[in-house]
């Protein structure tokens, strides 16, 4: 084969193979479709025991907003799971340490809040490993749970989670609290519309990726959501108490407190 024909054949193969590889990497993103995920992928959705609701927050720690949530939860005697961004953690490592010391479950949201399907295997692993190590440094314990930005997993992310001892967890309902027009009532109604016993609630304790000040609507909604759960006889707590296999803080499979291994 002449060099010219080889070049054309290589270009053609790349034109076919690269989209196929990208599609393969993005295929797990189908789990973002809530009704399908909740029915067909209950473990990924965070379905737990029917008398319990898992309360989770994304995008912190934020020194401007997170302390307000911590004070509220402490006053109500409730602990939650916080999925932290590494890029936010490095700004407030002491806050993350305090959150863990107060009994909240610290989980991973990655380093940067960017869609995983747009990254290759190495970039995905490096992002998760960097964030995992930052959490371990701040709290003295590596996280065991991971929630991908925008709730979109990829094949590379699943492989990275396996190497790092992380269990992906999404949610069964959310408050759409990132919107500029969100109010405490809208957040409450949106959560309760889809919330069932055993569900996992997604809220945000920071507006770093949301409309400015939107966390205030979330803060106003949390007491109403807790009251509704109490009225329905549901306990509220972190994912580690959710009673679902693989979602335990003490899971022996994730007991290694060492730093993430470099890419190899």
PDB file of N, CA and C in Angstrom, residues 5-19:
ATOM      1  N   UNK A   5      -2.254   5.993   0.108  1.00  0.00           N
ATOM      2  CA  UNK A   5      -3.406   5.132   0.397  1.00  0.00           C
ATOM      3  C   UNK A   5      -3.450   4.772   1.878  1.00  0.00           C
ATOM      4  N   UNK A   6      -2.273   4.571   2.467  1.00  0.00           N
ATOM      5  CA  UNK A   6      -2.230   4.252   3.887  1.00  0.00           C
ATOM      6  C   UNK A   6      -2.782   5.415   4.705  1.00  0.00           C
ATOM      7  N   UNK A   7      -2.421   6.626   4.314  1.00  0.00           N
ATOM      8  CA  UNK A   7      -2.910   7.802   5.037  1.00  0.00           C
ATOM      9  C   UNK A   7      -4.420   7.917   4.923  1.00  0.00           C
ATOM     10  N   UNK A   8      -4.949   7.656   3.690  1.00  0.00           N
ATOM     11  CA  UNK A   8      -6.401   7.735   3.500  1.00  0.00           C
ATOM     12  C   UNK A   8      -7.108   6.652   4.305  1.00  0.00           C
ATOM     13  N   UNK A   9      -6.538   5.451   4.330  1.00  0.00           N
ATOM     14  CA  UNK A   9      -7.154   4.351   5.074  1.00  0.00           C
ATOM     15  C   UNK A   9      -7.143   4.638   6.573  1.00  0.00           C
ATOM     16  N   UNK A  10      -6.052   5.209   7.049  1.00  0.00           N
ATOM     17  CA  UNK A  10      -5.958   5.550   8.463  1.00  0.00           C
ATOM     18  C   UNK A  10      -6.978   6.607   8.845  1.00  0.00           C
ATOM     19  N   UNK A  11      -7.116   7.614   7.965  1.00  0.00           N
ATOM     20  CA  UNK A  11      -8.087   8.676   8.228  1.00  0.00           C
ATOM     21  C   UNK A  11      -9.509   8.125   8.254  1.00  0.00           C
ATOM     22  N   UNK A  12      -9.803   7.210   7.311  1.00  0.00           N
ATOM     23  CA  UNK A  12     -11.137   6.616   7.258  1.00  0.00           C
ATOM     24  C   UNK A  12     -11.409   5.786   8.500  1.00  0.00           C
ATOM     25  N   UNK A  13     -10.421   5.003   8.913  1.00  0.00           N
ATOM     26  CA  UNK A  13     -10.589   4.175  10.107  1.00  0.00           C
ATOM     27  C   UNK A  13     -10.811   5.038  11.338  1.00  0.00           C
ATOM     28  N   UNK A  14     -10.091   6.139  11.423  1.00  0.00           N
ATOM     29  CA  UNK A  14     -10.253   7.036  12.567  1.00  0.00           C
ATOM     30  C   UNK A  14     -11.631   7.674  12.571  1.00  0.00           C
ATOM     31  N   UNK A  15     -12.115   8.021  11.366  1.00  0.00           N
ATOM     32  CA  UNK A  15     -13.432   8.647  11.265  1.00  0.00           C
ATOM     33  C   UNK A  15     -14.534   7.708  11.738  1.00  0.00           C
ATOM     34  N   UNK A  16     -14.315   6.418  11.550  1.00  0.00           N
ATOM     35  CA  UNK A  16     -15.301   5.430  11.989  1.00  0.00           C
ATOM     36  C   UNK A  16     -15.089   5.034  13.444  1.00  0.00           C
ATOM     37  N   UNK A  17     -13.824   4.841  13.827  1.00  0.00           N
ATOM     38  CA  UNK A  17     -13.522   4.300  15.152  1.00  0.00           C
ATOM     39  C   UNK A  17     -13.713   5.315  16.264  1.00  0.00           C
ATOM     40  N   UNK A  18     -13.294   6.555  16.040  1.00  0.00           N
ATOM     41  CA  UNK A  18     -13.369   7.529  17.130  1.00  0.00           C
ATOM     42  C   UNK A  18     -14.795   7.790  17.591  1.00  0.00           C
ATOM     43  N   UNK A  19     -15.774   8.002  16.670  1.00  0.00           N
ATOM     44  CA  UNK A  19     -17.149   8.159  17.141  1.00  0.00           C
ATOM     45  C   UNK A  19     -17.662   6.909  17.849  1.00  0.00           C
TER      46      UNK A  19
END
